C-alpha cells in the first residue's frame, strides 16, 4: 500500500497522517464550531458542521495549490483584509452566543444547513490556514513527479476522511456529555457563555495577528 502511495509522488505519508491528526486536535474556531453545533442540534448539527469544515479545507487546499497563499503574502493589504473579515465574523458569532438568553431562539434559524455554512465560513476566513496548507503540502509531495496531481488528490482525500472521523467522534463525545448535563441548566449556561467568550477571544487573536 505504501509502495503504491510512493508511486503517486507522495513522501512520508505516515508522517502526513500524524500531522493532520495533530492539526485537528489543536483547539481553534473550527473545533469550537463543531462542539457548539453538536450541543445545539445533536449529531445532525455536528455532522453538518463537520462537512462544512471539510468543504472549507478542500477550498483552501485548492486555493493554496493554485498559488492564492503566495498572492496574499505578496499583497499584505489583501491578507490583512481577509484576517479582519474573519475576525469580524468570529466576533459576531461569539457575541451572539454570549448575549443571547439561554434557551431563547437564536438570531439565525437553527437548522443543519446553518451549521454547515457557519463552519465553512469559519474555515475559509482563516488566512493562516491558507498559508498553512501552502507550506504544508509541498513537504509531502514530489512536485516534479508525473503523477503528483494524483498524490495531491490523495492527500486532500486523506484530510477529508480524517476530518470526518474526527468530527464524528467529537460529536459522539459531546452528545454523551450533554446527556449527563441535560438536567443541569446552570452548567449548560456556563458552557454556552464560555464558548461565546472563546469565540470572541479567537477573533481578537486573529485581528491582533494582522497588526503585528
PDB file of C-alpha atoms in Angstrom:
ATOM      1  CA  UNK A   1       0.000   0.000   0.000  1.00  0.00           C
ATOM      2  CA  UNK A   2       2.719   2.461   0.982  1.00  0.00           C
ATOM      3  CA  UNK A   3       4.684   1.484  -2.107  1.00  0.00           C
ATOM      4  CA  UNK A   4       1.690   2.371  -4.271  1.00  0.00           C
ATOM      5  CA  UNK A   5       1.347   5.699  -2.488  1.00  0.00           C
ATOM      6  CA  UNK A   6       5.030   6.405  -3.105  1.00  0.00           C
ATOM      7  CA  UNK A   7       4.439   5.836  -6.818  1.00  0.00           C
ATOM      8  CA  UNK A   8       1.998   8.762  -6.753  1.00  0.00           C
ATOM      9  CA  UNK A   9       4.768  11.126  -5.732  1.00  0.00           C
ATOM     10  CA  UNK A  10       3.812  11.218  -2.050  1.00  0.00           C
ATOM     11  CA  UNK A  11       6.587  11.140   0.518  1.00  0.00           C
ATOM     12  CA  UNK A  12       6.315  10.280   4.238  1.00  0.00           C
ATOM     13  CA  UNK A  13       2.588   9.516   4.096  1.00  0.00           C
ATOM     14  CA  UNK A  14       2.560   8.220   7.679  1.00  0.00           C
ATOM     15  CA  UNK A  15       4.047  11.492   8.914  1.00  0.00           C
ATOM     16  CA  UNK A  16       1.417  13.384   6.912  1.00  0.00           C
ATOM     17  CA  UNK A  17      -1.411  11.467   8.612  1.00  0.00           C
ATOM     18  CA  UNK A  18       0.052  12.127  12.054  1.00  0.00           C
ATOM     19  CA  UNK A  19       0.489  15.835  11.272  1.00  0.00           C
ATOM     20  CA  UNK A  20      -3.134  16.172  10.133  1.00  0.00           C
ATOM     21  CA  UNK A  21      -4.395  14.441  13.283  1.00  0.00           C
ATOM     22  CA  UNK A  22      -2.359  16.804  15.456  1.00  0.00           C
ATOM     23  CA  UNK A  23      -3.676  19.754  13.449  1.00  0.00           C
ATOM     24  CA  UNK A  24      -7.262  18.585  14.071  1.00  0.00           C
ATOM     25  CA  UNK A  25      -6.659  18.229  17.807  1.00  0.00           C
ATOM     26  CA  UNK A  26      -5.286  21.757  18.225  1.00  0.00           C
ATOM     27  CA  UNK A  27      -8.022  23.939  19.804  1.00  0.00           C
ATOM     28  CA  UNK A  28      -9.386  26.586  17.477  1.00  0.00           C
ATOM     29  CA  UNK A  29     -12.547  28.122  15.997  1.00  0.00           C
ATOM     30  CA  UNK A  30     -13.200  25.029  13.880  1.00  0.00           C
ATOM     31  CA  UNK A  31     -13.278  22.733  16.894  1.00  0.00           C
ATOM     32  CA  UNK A  32     -15.478  25.191  18.760  1.00  0.00           C
ATOM     33  CA  UNK A  33     -17.893  25.332  15.813  1.00  0.00           C
ATOM     34  CA  UNK A  34     -18.177  21.523  15.831  1.00  0.00           C
ATOM     35  CA  UNK A  35     -18.794  21.402  19.573  1.00  0.00           C
ATOM     36  CA  UNK A  36     -21.341  24.230  19.522  1.00  0.00           C
ATOM     37  CA  UNK A  37     -23.225  22.805  16.529  1.00  0.00           C
ATOM     38  CA  UNK A  38     -23.461  19.396  18.187  1.00  0.00           C
ATOM     39  CA  UNK A  39     -24.603  20.824  21.512  1.00  0.00           C
ATOM     40  CA  UNK A  40     -27.381  22.814  19.816  1.00  0.00           C
ATOM     41  CA  UNK A  41     -28.550  20.379  17.123  1.00  0.00           C
ATOM     42  CA  UNK A  42     -27.217  16.970  18.111  1.00  0.00           C
ATOM     43  CA  UNK A  43     -25.345  14.653  15.776  1.00  0.00           C
ATOM     44  CA  UNK A  44     -27.073  16.192  12.755  1.00  0.00           C
ATOM     45  CA  UNK A  45     -25.681  19.621  13.580  1.00  0.00           C
ATOM     46  CA  UNK A  46     -22.261  18.181  14.373  1.00  0.00           C
ATOM     47  CA  UNK A  47     -22.042  16.298  11.090  1.00  0.00           C
ATOM     48  CA  UNK A  48     -23.280  19.332   9.159  1.00  0.00           C
ATOM     49  CA  UNK A  49     -20.539  21.444  10.760  1.00  0.00           C
ATOM     50  CA  UNK A  50     -18.007  18.684  10.045  1.00  0.00           C
ATOM     51  CA  UNK A  51     -18.948  18.715   6.369  1.00  0.00           C
ATOM     52  CA  UNK A  52     -18.610  22.496   6.417  1.00  0.00           C
ATOM     53  CA  UNK A  53     -15.071  22.191   7.777  1.00  0.00           C
ATOM     54  CA  UNK A  54     -14.246  19.520   5.189  1.00  0.00           C
ATOM     55  CA  UNK A  55     -15.508  21.627   2.273  1.00  0.00           C
ATOM     56  CA  UNK A  56     -13.706  24.666   3.678  1.00  0.00           C
ATOM     57  CA  UNK A  57     -10.464  22.710   3.950  1.00  0.00           C
ATOM     58  CA  UNK A  58     -10.799  21.454   0.386  1.00  0.00           C
ATOM     59  CA  UNK A  59     -11.383  25.007  -0.841  1.00  0.00           C
ATOM     60  CA  UNK A  60      -8.282  26.193   0.999  1.00  0.00           C
ATOM     61  CA  UNK A  61      -6.238  23.300  -0.345  1.00  0.00           C
ATOM     62  CA  UNK A  62      -7.313  24.088  -3.898  1.00  0.00           C
ATOM     63  CA  UNK A  63      -6.614  27.820  -3.458  1.00  0.00           C
ATOM     64  CA  UNK A  64      -3.275  27.192  -1.799  1.00  0.00           C
ATOM     65  CA  UNK A  65      -2.083  24.834  -4.513  1.00  0.00           C
ATOM     66  CA  UNK A  66      -3.232  27.366  -7.117  1.00  0.00           C
ATOM     67  CA  UNK A  67      -0.939  29.950  -5.522  1.00  0.00           C
ATOM     68  CA  UNK A  68      -3.524  32.024  -3.633  1.00  0.00           C
ATOM     69  CA  UNK A  69      -1.391  31.994  -0.482  1.00  0.00           C
ATOM     70  CA  UNK A  70       1.560  33.415  -2.405  1.00  0.00           C
ATOM     71  CA  UNK A  71      -0.691  36.175  -3.791  1.00  0.00           C
ATOM     72  CA  UNK A  72      -1.985  37.064  -0.317  1.00  0.00           C
ATOM     73  CA  UNK A  73       1.530  37.190   1.062  1.00  0.00           C
ATOM     74  CA  UNK A  74       2.667  39.339  -1.867  1.00  0.00           C
ATOM     75  CA  UNK A  75      -0.146  41.811  -1.152  1.00  0.00           C
ATOM     76  CA  UNK A  76      -0.233  42.363   2.642  1.00  0.00           C
ATOM     77  CA  UNK A  77      -3.297  44.623   2.406  1.00  0.00           C
ATOM     78  CA  UNK A  78      -5.410  41.811   0.941  1.00  0.00           C
ATOM     79  CA  UNK A  79      -4.041  39.393   3.527  1.00  0.00           C
ATOM     80  CA  UNK A  80      -4.893  41.714   6.431  1.00  0.00           C
ATOM     81  CA  UNK A  81      -8.337  42.465   4.993  1.00  0.00           C
ATOM     82  CA  UNK A  82      -9.076  38.737   4.981  1.00  0.00           C
ATOM     83  CA  UNK A  83      -7.864  38.487   8.572  1.00  0.00           C
ATOM     84  CA  UNK A  84     -10.142  41.335   9.697  1.00  0.00           C
ATOM     85  CA  UNK A  85     -13.103  39.882   7.821  1.00  0.00           C
ATOM     86  CA  UNK A  86     -12.618  36.518   9.502  1.00  0.00           C
ATOM     87  CA  UNK A  87     -12.137  38.171  12.899  1.00  0.00           C
ATOM     88  CA  UNK A  88     -15.354  40.187  12.479  1.00  0.00           C
ATOM     89  CA  UNK A  89     -17.324  37.036  11.658  1.00  0.00           C
ATOM     90  CA  UNK A  90     -15.941  35.166  14.672  1.00  0.00           C
ATOM     91  CA  UNK A  91     -16.680  38.165  16.901  1.00  0.00           C
ATOM     92  CA  UNK A  92     -20.289  38.277  15.687  1.00  0.00           C
ATOM     93  CA  UNK A  93     -20.749  34.566  16.368  1.00  0.00           C
ATOM     94  CA  UNK A  94     -19.226  34.852  19.841  1.00  0.00           C
ATOM     95  CA  UNK A  95     -21.327  37.894  20.749  1.00  0.00           C
ATOM     96  CA  UNK A  96     -24.456  36.101  19.565  1.00  0.00           C
ATOM     97  CA  UNK A  97     -23.691  33.157  21.859  1.00  0.00           C
ATOM     98  CA  UNK A  98     -22.675  35.368  24.773  1.00  0.00           C
ATOM     99  CA  UNK A  99     -25.572  37.822  24.831  1.00  0.00           C
ATOM    100  CA  UNK A 100     -28.467  35.663  23.628  1.00  0.00           C
ATOM    101  CA  UNK A 101     -30.551  34.426  26.555  1.00  0.00           C
ATOM    102  CA  UNK A 102     -30.142  30.728  27.222  1.00  0.00           C
ATOM    103  CA  UNK A 103     -32.974  28.804  25.642  1.00  0.00           C
ATOM    104  CA  UNK A 104     -34.072  31.752  23.525  1.00  0.00           C
ATOM    105  CA  UNK A 105     -34.396  31.451  19.783  1.00  0.00           C
ATOM    106  CA  UNK A 106     -31.063  32.499  18.263  1.00  0.00           C
ATOM    107  CA  UNK A 107     -30.703  35.236  15.677  1.00  0.00           C
ATOM    108  CA  UNK A 108     -30.098  32.644  12.959  1.00  0.00           C
ATOM    109  CA  UNK A 109     -32.596  29.840  12.431  1.00  0.00           C
ATOM    110  CA  UNK A 110     -31.430  26.564  13.936  1.00  0.00           C
ATOM    111  CA  UNK A 111     -31.077  24.069  11.115  1.00  0.00           C
ATOM    112  CA  UNK A 112     -28.353  21.806   9.809  1.00  0.00           C
ATOM    113  CA  UNK A 113     -27.665  23.955   6.755  1.00  0.00           C
ATOM    114  CA  UNK A 114     -26.828  26.877   9.047  1.00  0.00           C
ATOM    115  CA  UNK A 115     -24.164  24.883  10.848  1.00  0.00           C
ATOM    116  CA  UNK A 116     -22.641  23.802   7.539  1.00  0.00           C
ATOM    117  CA  UNK A 117     -22.352  27.407   6.343  1.00  0.00           C
ATOM    118  CA  UNK A 118     -21.071  28.627   9.706  1.00  0.00           C
ATOM    119  CA  UNK A 119     -18.290  26.027   9.856  1.00  0.00           C
ATOM    120  CA  UNK A 120     -17.429  26.623   6.194  1.00  0.00           C
ATOM    121  CA  UNK A 121     -17.144  30.380   6.690  1.00  0.00           C
ATOM    122  CA  UNK A 122     -15.045  29.971   9.842  1.00  0.00           C
ATOM    123  CA  UNK A 123     -12.676  27.718   7.908  1.00  0.00           C
ATOM    124  CA  UNK A 124     -12.267  29.700   4.692  1.00  0.00           C
ATOM    125  CA  UNK A 125     -11.925  33.043   6.507  1.00  0.00           C
ATOM    126  CA  UNK A 126      -8.849  31.826   8.371  1.00  0.00           C
ATOM    127  CA  UNK A 127      -5.897  33.166   6.329  1.00  0.00           C
ATOM    128  CA  UNK A 128      -3.393  31.308   8.483  1.00  0.00           C
ATOM    129  CA  UNK A 129      -4.970  28.062   7.319  1.00  0.00           C
ATOM    130  CA  UNK A 130      -4.345  29.079   3.699  1.00  0.00           C
ATOM    131  CA  UNK A 131      -0.692  29.736   4.439  1.00  0.00           C
ATOM    132  CA  UNK A 132      -0.503  26.513   6.461  1.00  0.00           C
ATOM    133  CA  UNK A 133      -1.708  24.403   3.544  1.00  0.00           C
ATOM    134  CA  UNK A 134       0.588  26.246   1.127  1.00  0.00           C
ATOM    135  CA  UNK A 135       3.611  25.451   3.271  1.00  0.00           C
ATOM    136  CA  UNK A 136       2.376  22.045   4.427  1.00  0.00           C
ATOM    137  CA  UNK A 137       1.511  20.148   1.273  1.00  0.00           C
ATOM    138  CA  UNK A 138       4.820  20.671  -0.598  1.00  0.00           C
ATOM    139  CA  UNK A 139       6.603  18.875   2.224  1.00  0.00           C
ATOM    140  CA  UNK A 140       4.826  15.630   1.341  1.00  0.00           C
ATOM    141  CA  UNK A 141       4.654  15.757  -2.451  1.00  0.00           C
ATOM    142  CA  UNK A 142       7.293  15.421  -5.170  1.00  0.00           C
ATOM    143  CA  UNK A 143       6.285  18.360  -7.335  1.00  0.00           C
ATOM    144  CA  UNK A 144       8.066  17.128 -10.458  1.00  0.00           C
ATOM    145  CA  UNK A 145       6.643  13.616 -10.276  1.00  0.00           C
ATOM    146  CA  UNK A 146       4.487  12.706 -13.282  1.00  0.00           C
ATOM    147  CA  UNK A 147       1.622  11.593 -11.003  1.00  0.00           C
ATOM    148  CA  UNK A 148       1.961  14.401  -8.478  1.00  0.00           C
ATOM    149  CA  UNK A 149      -1.584  15.587  -9.201  1.00  0.00           C
ATOM    150  CA  UNK A 150      -2.885  12.183  -8.088  1.00  0.00           C
ATOM    151  CA  UNK A 151      -0.745  12.412  -4.993  1.00  0.00           C
ATOM    152  CA  UNK A 152      -2.241  15.798  -4.172  1.00  0.00           C
ATOM    153  CA  UNK A 153      -5.694  14.312  -4.607  1.00  0.00           C
ATOM    154  CA  UNK A 154      -4.812  11.512  -2.206  1.00  0.00           C
ATOM    155  CA  UNK A 155      -3.567  13.968   0.410  1.00  0.00           C
ATOM    156  CA  UNK A 156      -6.724  16.084   0.056  1.00  0.00           C
ATOM    157  CA  UNK A 157      -8.880  12.958   0.388  1.00  0.00           C
ATOM    158  CA  UNK A 158      -6.903  11.927   3.472  1.00  0.00           C
ATOM    159  CA  UNK A 159      -7.601  15.309   5.098  1.00  0.00           C
ATOM    160  CA  UNK A 160     -11.317  14.935   4.327  1.00  0.00           C
ATOM    161  CA  UNK A 161     -11.554  11.387   5.733  1.00  0.00           C
ATOM    162  CA  UNK A 162      -9.631  12.186   8.913  1.00  0.00           C
ATOM    163  CA  UNK A 163     -11.704  15.325   9.464  1.00  0.00           C
ATOM    164  CA  UNK A 164     -14.940  13.367   9.058  1.00  0.00           C
ATOM    165  CA  UNK A 165     -13.839  10.676  11.540  1.00  0.00           C
ATOM    166  CA  UNK A 166     -12.681  13.327  13.979  1.00  0.00           C
ATOM    167  CA  UNK A 167     -15.923  15.292  13.691  1.00  0.00           C
ATOM    168  CA  UNK A 168     -17.995  12.140  14.180  1.00  0.00           C
ATOM    169  CA  UNK A 169     -16.050  11.120  17.292  1.00  0.00           C
ATOM    170  CA  UNK A 170     -16.214  14.643  18.707  1.00  0.00           C
ATOM    171  CA  UNK A 171     -19.977  14.781  18.112  1.00  0.00           C
ATOM    172  CA  UNK A 172     -20.493  11.483  19.958  1.00  0.00           C
ATOM    173  CA  UNK A 173     -18.420  12.713  22.897  1.00  0.00           C
ATOM    174  CA  UNK A 174     -20.355  15.997  23.080  1.00  0.00           C
ATOM    175  CA  UNK A 175     -23.685  14.132  22.934  1.00  0.00           C
ATOM    176  CA  UNK A 176     -22.621  11.855  25.795  1.00  0.00           C
ATOM    177  CA  UNK A 177     -21.628  14.850  27.901  1.00  0.00           C
ATOM    178  CA  UNK A 178     -24.861  16.657  27.029  1.00  0.00           C
ATOM    179  CA  UNK A 179     -26.870  13.672  28.237  1.00  0.00           C
ATOM    180  CA  UNK A 180     -25.093  13.869  31.590  1.00  0.00           C
ATOM    181  CA  UNK A 181     -25.619  17.619  31.920  1.00  0.00           C
ATOM    182  CA  UNK A 182     -29.133  17.894  30.486  1.00  0.00           C
ATOM    183  CA  UNK A 183     -30.677  18.307  33.945  1.00  0.00           C
ATOM    184  CA  UNK A 184     -28.142  20.928  34.994  1.00  0.00           C
ATOM    185  CA  UNK A 185     -29.255  24.108  33.253  1.00  0.00           C
ATOM    186  CA  UNK A 186     -26.661  26.226  35.047  1.00  0.00           C
ATOM    187  CA  UNK A 187     -23.804  24.112  33.664  1.00  0.00           C
ATOM    188  CA  UNK A 188     -25.201  24.334  30.142  1.00  0.00           C
ATOM    189  CA  UNK A 189     -25.496  28.125  30.513  1.00  0.00           C
ATOM    190  CA  UNK A 190     -21.880  28.408  31.684  1.00  0.00           C
ATOM    191  CA  UNK A 191     -20.639  26.232  28.824  1.00  0.00           C
ATOM    192  CA  UNK A 192     -22.599  28.264  26.273  1.00  0.00           C
ATOM    193  CA  UNK A 193     -21.264  31.591  27.552  1.00  0.00           C
ATOM    194  CA  UNK A 194     -17.727  30.199  27.824  1.00  0.00           C
ATOM    195  CA  UNK A 195     -17.918  29.072  24.203  1.00  0.00           C
ATOM    196  CA  UNK A 196     -19.011  32.586  23.219  1.00  0.00           C
ATOM    197  CA  UNK A 197     -16.079  34.136  25.095  1.00  0.00           C
ATOM    198  CA  UNK A 198     -13.647  31.700  23.482  1.00  0.00           C
ATOM    199  CA  UNK A 199     -15.007  32.503  20.025  1.00  0.00           C
ATOM    200  CA  UNK A 200     -14.525  36.222  20.689  1.00  0.00           C
ATOM    201  CA  UNK A 201     -11.011  35.537  22.015  1.00  0.00           C
ATOM    202  CA  UNK A 202     -10.155  33.732  18.773  1.00  0.00           C
ATOM    203  CA  UNK A 203     -11.469  36.767  16.874  1.00  0.00           C
ATOM    204  CA  UNK A 204      -9.291  39.176  18.871  1.00  0.00           C
ATOM    205  CA  UNK A 205      -6.263  36.946  18.428  1.00  0.00           C
ATOM    206  CA  UNK A 206      -6.803  36.798  14.664  1.00  0.00           C
ATOM    207  CA  UNK A 207      -7.303  40.567  14.449  1.00  0.00           C
ATOM    208  CA  UNK A 208      -4.205  41.284  16.568  1.00  0.00           C
ATOM    209  CA  UNK A 209      -2.082  38.981  14.421  1.00  0.00           C
ATOM    210  CA  UNK A 210      -2.987  41.207  11.477  1.00  0.00           C
ATOM    211  CA  UNK A 211      -1.411  44.236  13.173  1.00  0.00           C
ATOM    212  CA  UNK A 212       1.877  42.588  14.102  1.00  0.00           C
TER     213      UNK A 212
END
